[in-house]
Each structure stands twice: as structure tokens, then as C-alpha cells.
XYZ file of C-alpha atoms in Angstrom:
511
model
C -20.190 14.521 -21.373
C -19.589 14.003 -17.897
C -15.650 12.594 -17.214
C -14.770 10.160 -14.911
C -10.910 10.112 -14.248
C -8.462 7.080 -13.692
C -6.247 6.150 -11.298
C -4.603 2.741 -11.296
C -5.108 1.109 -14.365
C -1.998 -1.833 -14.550
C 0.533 -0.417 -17.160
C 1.116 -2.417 -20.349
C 4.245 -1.137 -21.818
C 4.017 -0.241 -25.485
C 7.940 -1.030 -25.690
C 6.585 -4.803 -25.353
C 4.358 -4.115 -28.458
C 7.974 -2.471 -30.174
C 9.600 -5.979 -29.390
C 6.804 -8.240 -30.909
C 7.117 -6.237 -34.191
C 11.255 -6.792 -33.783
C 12.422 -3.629 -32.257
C 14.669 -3.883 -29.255
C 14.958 -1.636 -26.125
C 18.166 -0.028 -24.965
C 17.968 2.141 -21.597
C 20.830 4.105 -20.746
C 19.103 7.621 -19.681
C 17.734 7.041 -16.734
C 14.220 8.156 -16.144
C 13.177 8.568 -19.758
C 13.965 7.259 -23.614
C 17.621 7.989 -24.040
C 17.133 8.606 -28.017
C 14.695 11.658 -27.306
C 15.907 14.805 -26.948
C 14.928 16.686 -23.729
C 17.442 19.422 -24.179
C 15.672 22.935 -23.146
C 16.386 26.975 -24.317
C 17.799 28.955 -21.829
C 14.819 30.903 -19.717
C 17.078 32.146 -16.671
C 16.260 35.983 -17.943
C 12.857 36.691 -19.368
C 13.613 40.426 -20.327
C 13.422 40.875 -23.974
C 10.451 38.052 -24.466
C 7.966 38.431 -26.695
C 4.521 36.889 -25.917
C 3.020 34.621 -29.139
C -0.079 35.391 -30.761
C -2.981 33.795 -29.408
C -5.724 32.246 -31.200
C -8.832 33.727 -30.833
C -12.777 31.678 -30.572
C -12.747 32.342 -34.124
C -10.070 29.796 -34.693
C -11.968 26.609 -33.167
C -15.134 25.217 -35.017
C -15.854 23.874 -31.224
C -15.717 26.628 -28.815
C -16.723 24.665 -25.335
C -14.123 23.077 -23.634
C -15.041 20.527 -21.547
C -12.239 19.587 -18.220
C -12.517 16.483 -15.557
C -10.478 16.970 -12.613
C -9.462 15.142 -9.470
C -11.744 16.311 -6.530
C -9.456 16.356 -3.949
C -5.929 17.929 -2.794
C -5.518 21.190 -4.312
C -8.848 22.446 -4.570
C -11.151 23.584 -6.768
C -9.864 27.091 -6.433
C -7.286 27.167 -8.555
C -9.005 25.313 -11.745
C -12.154 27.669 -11.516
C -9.666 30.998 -11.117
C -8.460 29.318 -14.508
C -11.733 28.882 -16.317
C -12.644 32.568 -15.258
C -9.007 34.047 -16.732
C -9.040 32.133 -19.785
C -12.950 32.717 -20.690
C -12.101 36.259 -20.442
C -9.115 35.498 -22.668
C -10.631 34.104 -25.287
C -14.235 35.764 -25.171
C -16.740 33.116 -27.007
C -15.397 30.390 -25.460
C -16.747 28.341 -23.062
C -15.210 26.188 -20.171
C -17.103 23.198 -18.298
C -15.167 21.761 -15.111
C -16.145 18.772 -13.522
C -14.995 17.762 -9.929
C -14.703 14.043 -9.882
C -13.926 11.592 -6.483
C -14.762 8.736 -8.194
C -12.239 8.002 -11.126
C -11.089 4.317 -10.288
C -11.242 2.607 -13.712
C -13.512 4.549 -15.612
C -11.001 6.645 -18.192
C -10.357 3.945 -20.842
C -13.717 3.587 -20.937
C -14.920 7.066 -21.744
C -11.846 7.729 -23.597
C -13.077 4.895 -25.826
C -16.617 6.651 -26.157
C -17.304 10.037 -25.509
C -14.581 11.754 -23.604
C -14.335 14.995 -21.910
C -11.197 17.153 -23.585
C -8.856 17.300 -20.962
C -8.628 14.956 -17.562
C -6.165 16.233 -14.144
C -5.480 13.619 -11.888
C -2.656 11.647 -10.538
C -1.806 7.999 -11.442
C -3.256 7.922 -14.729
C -1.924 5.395 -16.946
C -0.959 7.423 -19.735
C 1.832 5.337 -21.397
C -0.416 2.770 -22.059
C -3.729 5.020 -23.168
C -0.988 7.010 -25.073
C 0.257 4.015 -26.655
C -3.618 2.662 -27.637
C -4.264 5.786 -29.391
C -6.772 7.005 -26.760
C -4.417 10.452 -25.974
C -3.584 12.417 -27.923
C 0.320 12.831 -29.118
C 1.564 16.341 -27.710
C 5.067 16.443 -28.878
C 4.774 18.869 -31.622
C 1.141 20.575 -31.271
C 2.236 21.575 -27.794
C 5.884 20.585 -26.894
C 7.053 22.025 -29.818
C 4.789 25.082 -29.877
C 6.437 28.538 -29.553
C 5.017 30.496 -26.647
C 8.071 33.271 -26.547
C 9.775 35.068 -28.436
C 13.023 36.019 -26.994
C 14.671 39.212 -28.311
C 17.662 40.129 -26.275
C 19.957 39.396 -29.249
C 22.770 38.445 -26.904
C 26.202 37.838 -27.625
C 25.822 34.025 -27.459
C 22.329 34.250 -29.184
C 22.655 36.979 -32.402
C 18.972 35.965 -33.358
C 15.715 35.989 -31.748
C 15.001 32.987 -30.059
C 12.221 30.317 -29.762
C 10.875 29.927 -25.956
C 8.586 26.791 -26.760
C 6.662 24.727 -23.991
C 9.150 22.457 -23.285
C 11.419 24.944 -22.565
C 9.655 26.500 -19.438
C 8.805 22.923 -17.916
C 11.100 22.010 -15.156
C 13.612 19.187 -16.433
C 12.064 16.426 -14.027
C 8.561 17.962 -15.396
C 9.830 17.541 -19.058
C 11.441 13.980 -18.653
C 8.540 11.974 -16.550
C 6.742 12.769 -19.559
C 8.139 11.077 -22.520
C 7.883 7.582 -23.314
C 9.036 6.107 -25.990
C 10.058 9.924 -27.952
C 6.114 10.913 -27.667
C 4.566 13.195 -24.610
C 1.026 12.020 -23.497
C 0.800 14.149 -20.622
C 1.935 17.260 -18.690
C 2.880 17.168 -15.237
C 0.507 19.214 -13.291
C 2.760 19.759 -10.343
C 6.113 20.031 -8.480
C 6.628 19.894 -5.166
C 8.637 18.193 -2.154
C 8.502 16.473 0.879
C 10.181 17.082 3.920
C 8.772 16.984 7.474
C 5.785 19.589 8.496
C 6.103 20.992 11.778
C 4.117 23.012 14.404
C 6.051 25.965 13.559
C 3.816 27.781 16.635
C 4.929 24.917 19.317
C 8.286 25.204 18.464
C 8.941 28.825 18.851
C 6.791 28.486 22.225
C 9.242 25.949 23.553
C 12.401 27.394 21.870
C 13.358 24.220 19.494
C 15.658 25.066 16.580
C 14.793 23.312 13.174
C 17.372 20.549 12.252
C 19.625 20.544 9.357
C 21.680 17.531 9.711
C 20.287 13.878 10.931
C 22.441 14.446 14.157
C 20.092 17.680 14.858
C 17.023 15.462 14.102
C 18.419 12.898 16.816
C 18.866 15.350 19.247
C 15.872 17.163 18.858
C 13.428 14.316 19.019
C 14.936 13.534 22.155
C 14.445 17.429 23.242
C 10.873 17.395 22.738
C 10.774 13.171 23.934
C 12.060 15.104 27.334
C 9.912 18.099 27.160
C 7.189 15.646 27.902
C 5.705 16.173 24.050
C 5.569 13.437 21.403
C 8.317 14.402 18.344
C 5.948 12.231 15.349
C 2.883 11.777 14.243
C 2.073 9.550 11.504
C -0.570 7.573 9.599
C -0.002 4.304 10.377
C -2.059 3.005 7.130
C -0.016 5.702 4.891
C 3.291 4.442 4.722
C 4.100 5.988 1.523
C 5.101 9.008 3.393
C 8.310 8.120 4.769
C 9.456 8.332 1.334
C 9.765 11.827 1.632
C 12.491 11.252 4.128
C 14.122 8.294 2.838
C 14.127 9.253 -0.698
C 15.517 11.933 0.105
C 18.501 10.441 2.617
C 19.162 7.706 -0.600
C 19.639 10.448 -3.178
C 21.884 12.358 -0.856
C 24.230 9.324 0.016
C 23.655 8.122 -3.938
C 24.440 11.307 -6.084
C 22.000 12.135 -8.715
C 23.582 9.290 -11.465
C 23.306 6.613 -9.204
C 19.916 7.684 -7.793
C 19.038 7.815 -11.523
C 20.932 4.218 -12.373
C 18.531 2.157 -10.428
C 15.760 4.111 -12.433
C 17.407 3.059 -15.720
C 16.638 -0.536 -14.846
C 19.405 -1.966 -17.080
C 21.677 -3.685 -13.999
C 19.841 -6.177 -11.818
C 22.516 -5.614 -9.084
C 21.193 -1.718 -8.328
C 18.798 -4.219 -6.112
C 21.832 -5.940 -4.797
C 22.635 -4.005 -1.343
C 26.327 -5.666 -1.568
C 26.872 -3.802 -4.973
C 24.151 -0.627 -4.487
C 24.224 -0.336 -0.730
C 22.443 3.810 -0.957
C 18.913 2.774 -0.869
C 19.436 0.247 1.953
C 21.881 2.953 3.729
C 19.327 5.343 3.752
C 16.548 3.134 5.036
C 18.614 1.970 8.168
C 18.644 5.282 9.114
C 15.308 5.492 8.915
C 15.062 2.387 10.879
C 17.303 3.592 13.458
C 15.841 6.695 14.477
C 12.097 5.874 14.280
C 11.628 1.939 14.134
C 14.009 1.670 16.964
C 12.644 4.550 18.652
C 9.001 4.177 18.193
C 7.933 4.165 21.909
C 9.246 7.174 22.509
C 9.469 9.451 19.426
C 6.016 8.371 17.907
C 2.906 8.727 18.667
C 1.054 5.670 20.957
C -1.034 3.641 18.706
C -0.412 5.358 15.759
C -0.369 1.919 13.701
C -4.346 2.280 13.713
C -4.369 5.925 12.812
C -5.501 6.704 9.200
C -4.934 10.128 7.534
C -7.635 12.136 8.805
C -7.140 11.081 12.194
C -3.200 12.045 12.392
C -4.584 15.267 10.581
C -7.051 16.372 13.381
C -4.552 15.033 16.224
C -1.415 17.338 14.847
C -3.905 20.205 14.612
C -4.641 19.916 18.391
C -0.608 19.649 19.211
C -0.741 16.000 19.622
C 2.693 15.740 18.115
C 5.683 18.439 16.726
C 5.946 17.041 13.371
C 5.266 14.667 10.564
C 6.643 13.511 7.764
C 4.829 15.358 4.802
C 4.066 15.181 1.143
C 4.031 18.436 -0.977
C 0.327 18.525 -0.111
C 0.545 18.051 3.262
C -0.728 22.045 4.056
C -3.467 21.553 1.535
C -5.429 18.243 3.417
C -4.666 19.765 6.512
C -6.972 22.363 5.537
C -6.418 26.373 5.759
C -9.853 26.710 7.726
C -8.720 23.926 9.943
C -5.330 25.497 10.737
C -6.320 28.720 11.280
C -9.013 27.459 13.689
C -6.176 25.730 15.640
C -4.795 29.392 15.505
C -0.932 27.458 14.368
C 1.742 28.292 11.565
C 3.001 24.872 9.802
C 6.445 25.138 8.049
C 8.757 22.638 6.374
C 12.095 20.965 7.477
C 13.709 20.049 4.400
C 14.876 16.559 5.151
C 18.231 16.330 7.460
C 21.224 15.638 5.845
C 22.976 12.309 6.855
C 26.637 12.244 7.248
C 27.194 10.868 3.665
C 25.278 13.512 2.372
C 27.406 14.932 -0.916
C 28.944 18.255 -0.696
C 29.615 20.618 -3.522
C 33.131 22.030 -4.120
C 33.186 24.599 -1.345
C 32.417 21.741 1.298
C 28.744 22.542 1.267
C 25.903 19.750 1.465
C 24.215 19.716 -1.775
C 20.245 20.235 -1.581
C 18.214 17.498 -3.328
C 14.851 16.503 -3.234
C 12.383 13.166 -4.362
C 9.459 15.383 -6.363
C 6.515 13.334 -4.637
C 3.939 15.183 -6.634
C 5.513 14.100 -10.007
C 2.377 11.636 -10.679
C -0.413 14.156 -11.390
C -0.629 14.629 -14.569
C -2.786 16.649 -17.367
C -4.225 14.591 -20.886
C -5.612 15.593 -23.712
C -8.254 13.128 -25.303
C -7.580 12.108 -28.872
C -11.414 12.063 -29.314
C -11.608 15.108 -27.706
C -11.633 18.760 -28.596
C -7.700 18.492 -29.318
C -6.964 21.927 -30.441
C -8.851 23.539 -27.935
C -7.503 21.613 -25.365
C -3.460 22.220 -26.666
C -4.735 26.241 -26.331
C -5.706 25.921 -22.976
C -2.474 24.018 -22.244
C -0.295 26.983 -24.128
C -2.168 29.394 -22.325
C -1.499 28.196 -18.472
C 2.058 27.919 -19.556
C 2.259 31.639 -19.708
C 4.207 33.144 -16.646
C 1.207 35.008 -15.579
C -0.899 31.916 -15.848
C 1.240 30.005 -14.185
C 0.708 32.291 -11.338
C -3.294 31.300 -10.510
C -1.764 28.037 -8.659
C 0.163 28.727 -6.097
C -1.658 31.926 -5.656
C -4.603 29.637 -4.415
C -2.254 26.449 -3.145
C -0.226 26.318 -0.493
C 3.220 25.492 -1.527
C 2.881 23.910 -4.515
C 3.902 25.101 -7.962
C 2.619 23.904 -11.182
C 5.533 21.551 -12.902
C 6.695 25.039 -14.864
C 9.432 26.833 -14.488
C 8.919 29.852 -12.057
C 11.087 33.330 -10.862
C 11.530 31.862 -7.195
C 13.102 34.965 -5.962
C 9.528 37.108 -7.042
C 7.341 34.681 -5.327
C 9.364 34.976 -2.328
C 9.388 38.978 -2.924
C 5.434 38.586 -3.023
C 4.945 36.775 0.363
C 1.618 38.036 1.053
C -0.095 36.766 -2.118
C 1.880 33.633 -2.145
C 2.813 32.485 1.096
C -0.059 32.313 3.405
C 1.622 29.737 5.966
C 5.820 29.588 6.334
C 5.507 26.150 5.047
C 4.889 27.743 1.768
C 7.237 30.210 1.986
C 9.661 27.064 2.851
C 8.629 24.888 -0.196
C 9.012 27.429 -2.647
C 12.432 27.906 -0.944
C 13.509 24.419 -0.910
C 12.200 24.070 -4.699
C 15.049 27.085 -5.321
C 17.360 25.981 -3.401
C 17.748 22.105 -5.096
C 20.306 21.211 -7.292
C 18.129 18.141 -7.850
C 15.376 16.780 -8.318
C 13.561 13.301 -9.117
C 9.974 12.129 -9.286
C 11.300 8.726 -8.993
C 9.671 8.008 -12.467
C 10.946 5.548 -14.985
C 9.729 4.804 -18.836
C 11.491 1.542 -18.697
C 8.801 -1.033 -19.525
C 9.693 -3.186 -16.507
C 8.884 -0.469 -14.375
C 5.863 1.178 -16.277
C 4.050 -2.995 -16.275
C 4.985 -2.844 -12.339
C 7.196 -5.693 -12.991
C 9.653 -3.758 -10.933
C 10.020 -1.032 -8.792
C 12.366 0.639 -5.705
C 10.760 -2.077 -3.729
C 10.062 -5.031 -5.244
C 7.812 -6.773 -2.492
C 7.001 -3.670 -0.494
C 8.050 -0.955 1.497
C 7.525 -2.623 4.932
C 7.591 0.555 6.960
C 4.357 -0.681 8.794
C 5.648 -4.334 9.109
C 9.234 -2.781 10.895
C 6.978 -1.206 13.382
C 4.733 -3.911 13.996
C 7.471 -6.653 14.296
C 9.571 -4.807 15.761
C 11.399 -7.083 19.012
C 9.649 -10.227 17.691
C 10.954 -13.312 16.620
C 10.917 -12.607 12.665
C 11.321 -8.688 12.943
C 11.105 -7.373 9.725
C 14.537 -5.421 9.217
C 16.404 -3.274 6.716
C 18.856 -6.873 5.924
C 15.522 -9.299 5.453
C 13.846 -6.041 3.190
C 16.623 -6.317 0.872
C 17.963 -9.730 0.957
C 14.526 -10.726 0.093
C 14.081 -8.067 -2.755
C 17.171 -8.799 -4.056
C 16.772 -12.281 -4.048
C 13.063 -11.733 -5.885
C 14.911 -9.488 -8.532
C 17.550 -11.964 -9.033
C 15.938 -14.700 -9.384
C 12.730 -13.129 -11.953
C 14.877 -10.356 -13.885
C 15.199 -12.595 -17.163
C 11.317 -12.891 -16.822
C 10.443 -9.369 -16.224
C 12.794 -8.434 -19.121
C 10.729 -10.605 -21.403
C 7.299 -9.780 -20.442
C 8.236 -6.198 -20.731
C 9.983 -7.170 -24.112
C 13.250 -6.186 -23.620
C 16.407 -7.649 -24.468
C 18.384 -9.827 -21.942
């Protein structure tokens, strides 16, 4: 069976189905169903834990298991390192990978016919496959599936107790994977965005990395001076300013209202009178690189597409760009070390608004851009297989294989930061790794942005309702029309407005 994966299937929200058959939809929770349960067993100390008993090939009538996953981004590495550990694991079984580059609208189909066991890739539509019957439901054979035992006996805890799955997921892992109290998926990854930066340019011209927006003001005009260009970006892949201005909104917004607009139950979250954070945070986007754009970005970059901004910040074209988790990872480890650079991450600047804990201190949060990848199990498939597999990378030595051949990305498990950061030289090749895996320590929050409220899942609605415009600022920029931070979100507040009675119907939720 050869798999083809999926990526961007239109959602149809199974809550709709719920309301046809007279059940209504409440959403007070945020990013996920508020009547499920998503609390999680301590795992802050693993002394004392007891690994569970593993099947053997014995135990499966089918012993060949047979895995589709997206050709691009992390690797192959990784999944084949994983094939190789687990065959050895469970001698008599057999593992079949497939590298796929072509998954655009092919998964219901196969899933429908003959499907491979288990599919990686990011933007599949699992709600709605999930809710057709096509994936199979994970919440007890693998959610609820005991991988620890942990004896410490404690004072709090007098009795062994059960480490299960869902307990060593991260909590944005665990929560972008329910919908409506059943898990479809695991998320593959975690990760964060930030800015990457010529880490070997800056130490050659003595530039400190910025930790507040001021910093980031001052520097770009530093390097601006210096006779260097500050940015670099993809002017056809707008998407990643979001790492920056994600990040500014849910440091001006605090993690419940971040979370509030994500709940989707108050139309005026999209009014900027009422929920001025996402708009705040935009502006100062606007301001420093909209505004700015002749000096602090590089000329013509409107044109440039990925690969091309890629090549061009290899040669020292430009300081830094704004970067996704897997930022390191397209750029290539052959590439960089031919440019003979180190790459590191600026976690994203705080702005003045930022919030601070109670000693005074900015709290660290960060928007989870890698929060879409995601693992499925087919319901035609070779299900209990598959769940084994899934058991077995959640061990903490499994776990391991990932980041030992990524560059700063974890898989969306909970991991013993300080020990990775102890073991630099197996798990830190560049500094930008050794940053991530800091950064992903260091956060007191953390959001993939995801929402199961049907309105969002059907792409009725989202954080921008039109679009995100960053090109169109740019472009417009001066002209009669300029596209600006007040016409963004007038307009999307006047779309939201004006449809939300609609949307809340097609997705079949109460008014």
C-alpha cells in the first residue's frame, strides 16, 4: 500500500453533525472541548518509574507496519533511526516508511480504501476524518494507556502511580488534540519561533542580541548604519511574521485573553475597541518593519520566495529573519556549514506591555508554530500495531531519536530540558538549537493557536478573518489606499460582525 498524505482538506465540523441530531455547543475552554478532561499526572521527577511491559511480535496477527510521512522539513533521519530502534525492539516485526511530497488531497481517499497504518504530516484534517470514522479513536487504546509506573510512594502519592500517554504530552500537545472528548491525532512536534540570526556576523561586528523591542529598534538601526541590511524575508511567505507578532499579542494579552479569542464565543475579541492586543501587537509590527522597510529590509524582497531568502542569508545578505521552529532544518546543515556560519535564535523582544511575573520580571511566552503536524492512525489500518509504535516513541529514550537528528525541535512530549542542555554535543549542533530548547524551558506559555470550535475548524473564522495583509502593508505602503493596522481590523471586524450569526449556524452552534 503506498500512502499518500493530506494537507488541506476544508474542515467540516462534526459539532454541526451534533446540532442536526439536537445537541448544542457550549465553548468556554478555550482551545479545546471544555467537558473533556485534559488534566495530566505529575512527571516533574522520573526517579522511581517503572517502564510497562511491552508487547512482543507474538501479540499482533499482522506484524508489518506500514508508515507515510511528509517528505520534507525534518528529514528522513529521524523516522528511519525510528524504524531501526523499534525493529530491534520488537524482533519479527517489520516497518515500511514511505517519503511522500505529494499529499494534496489524496488521504480521504486511501483512508477510504486501502490505507497505510500510520500518516505524519502537517495540516491534516483530522477532526473531520476522525469524525467520518476514517481514524481511528485514540483516547483509551493510547491516551489512556499506562506507559509508567511510578513508585516513589511519596507523601502526597502513598500508592504507585499511573504515568499514561497523556501524561508525558506537553499541555498545548495534549489539548490541540481533542475534539469533541475523542483524540484523532498526536502532535508530532513542538517548537517556536523567534528571529534566526547570523550568530557568526554578529560576534564579528560586536552586536548584542535584543531582549526588549527598544533593543530590536536600536539594533536594526546599528547594523542599518554598519552599512548591512538588519532583515531578510520571503516576500511570498508571510506566515512568518507570526512568529513575532503572535508572540508580541500574547505578551500584551496574557494567556486567558490570548486563549478567549480562541474560544470563539464573543464576536467582540475581533472588535479592536473592546480586544485591542492583537491589533496592539501588529502596529508594532507595522512600525518597525512596514514603516521601515527601505532601510531595515532587504531591496526587493517582495519577489523573493523561500529558497531564495534561504541562499541569500547563507551568503550574509542580511543579519536576521524572522523564523519558524524549522527554520535551521530548510536552511540545511550541509548548506550552513558550507557558508562556514553559526545560526541562533532571538526569542521575540518583549514590548513594553509585555506582562511581568510577581518579582517584576517579563514573563516568557511563545505561539507553538509547529503545533499542526500531526501523527494518525488509520481505522482500516493495522490499529494495534500502530497504537504500539505510538507507546513506544513515547518512551523517554525514544523520544530522544528526534532532536538527536533535528535541529531544535522536540517531539510534542514532555522532555528533561536541563539534560539536553547538559548533552550539547549530541543535541545541539548549531546555538540555535541550543536556544530553542532553551526558550521551550524557559516559557511559562505556550499556544499553537489551535481551536476545536467548529467555526474555526470549517474556516468560518480565524485570527484574521480576510487575511493577514503583511505583503499588502508593504506593497501599499505611502499610496493612496495603504493598507494599515486600522483598515486590517476595521474591516475584519466589520466582516465578523456582520456574518457571526451565519458562521454560528453553519458550524451549528447556538446563537
Amino acid at each position: 500500500m503506498k500512502g499518500k498524505l493530506f494537507k488541506g482538506i476544508a474542515a467540516v465540523g462534526l459539532c454541526a453533525a451534533m446540532a442536526l441530531g439536537g445537541a448544542g455547543c457550549n465553548w468556554t475552554q478555550g482551545d479545546y472541548d471544555p467537558d473533556v478532561d485534559l488534566g495530566q499526572n505529575d512527571t516533574s521527577d522520573r526517579s522511581g518509574w517503572v517502564l510497562r511491559e511491552r508487547k512482543s511480535a507474538d501479540d499482533f496477527s499482522d506484524k508489518i507496519l506500514n508508515i507515510t510521512y511528509f517528505n520534507g522539513g525534518y528529514g528522513s533521519e529521524w523516522i528511519e533511526e525510528m524504524k531501526s530502534e523499534f525493529e530491534k525492539d520488537y524482533p519479527g516485526v517489520t516497518v515500511r516508511l514511505t517519503a511522500s511530497d505529494d499529499i494534496n488531497g489524496t488521504l480521504k481517499v486511501e483512508l477510504e480504501n486501502s490505507p497505510e497504518d500510520i500518516y505524519i504530516s502537517h495540516d491534516i484534517a483530522w477532526e473531520t476524518l476522525g469524525g467520518q470514522g476514517l481514524l481511528a479513536d485514540l483516547t483509551e487504546s493510547l491516551y489512556g494507556a499506562q506507559i509508567y509506573t511510578d513508585t516513589k510512594n511519596t507523601e502526597e502519592t502513598e500508592d504507585d502511580v499511573s504515568i499514561r500517554f497523556r501524561d508525558l504530552l506537553t499541555p498545548s500537545s495534549l489539548s490541540s488534540s481533542v475534539y469533541y472528548g475523542k483524540f484523532y491525532k498526536v502532535a508530532q512536534v513542538q517548537g517556536a519561533g523567534g528571529i534566526i540570526y547570523n550568530k557568526t556576523m554578529f560576534e564579528k561586528n560586536g552586536w548584542q542580541v535584543p531582549k526588549t523591542y527598544a533593543q530590536l529598534e536600536a539594533l536594526c538601526e546599528t547594523i542599518y548604519q554598519a552599512g548591512e541590511v538588519p532583515f531578510l524575508v520571503a516576500g511570498t511567505e508571510g506566515y512568518l511574521w507570526d512568529s513575532l507578532v503572535y508572540d508580541w499579542w500574547i505578551q500584551i494579552a496574557g494567556e486567558e485573553e490570548f486563549l478567549r479569542l480562541f474560544e470563539g464565543n464573543v464576536k467582540t475579541c475581533w472588535n479592536p475597541a473592546v480586544y485591542p492586543h492583537h491589533k496592539k501587537a501588529y502596529e508594532y509590527w507595522y512600525n518597525l518593519f512596514v514603516k521601515n522597510q527601505n532601510k531595515y529590509l532587504y531591496p526587493q524582497f517582495e519577489g523573493i520566495n523561500n529558497i531564495m531568502a534561504n541562499q541569500a542569508f547563507l551568503n550574509g545578505m542580511a543579519a536576521m529573519m524572522p523564523a519558524t521552529a524549522w527554520a535551521v532544518n530548510e536552511l540545511g546543515s550541509e548548506m550552513i556549514d558550507e557558508a562556514k556560519i553559526d545560526v541562533g535564535l532571538i526569542p521575540t523582544p518583549y514590548v513594553p506591555e509585555a506582562k511581568k511575573d510577581e518579582e517584576g520580571n517579563f514573563i516568557r511566552v511563545c505561539y507553538d508554530v509547529a503545533g499542526r503536524d500531526s501523527i494518525v492512525v488509520a481505522e482500516r489500518g493495522n490499529k494495534d500495531l500502530a497504537v504500539e509504535f505510538l507507546k513506544w516513541m513515547s518512551e523517554t529514550e525514544n523520544t530522544l531519536i528526534f532532536p538527536k537528528n533535528v535541529s531544535g525541535m522536540l517531539l510534542g512530549f514532555k522532555y528533561e530540558i536541563p539534560q539536553l542542555l547538559k548533552d550539547k554535543d549530541t543535541y545541539c549542533k548549531y546555538s540555535w538549537d541550543e536556544d530553542m530548547i532553551t526558550l521551550l524551558g524557559e516559557a511559562k506559555f505556550r499556544s499553537t493557536g489551535y481551536s476545536a470550535n467548529p467555526m474555526f475548524v470549517q474556516k468560518l473564522v480565524s485570527a484574521y478573518p480576510l487575511e493577514n495583509f503583511y505583503l499588502r502593508c508593504f506593497t501599499t505602503f505611502g499610496k493612496p489606499g495603504a493598507v494599515t493596522p486600522d483598515s486590517i481590523f476595521e474591516q475584519a471586524w466589520n466582516q465578523v460582525d456582520a456574518k457571526w450569526s451565519d458562521w454560528r449556524f453553519q458550524a451549528g452552534l447556538k446563537d
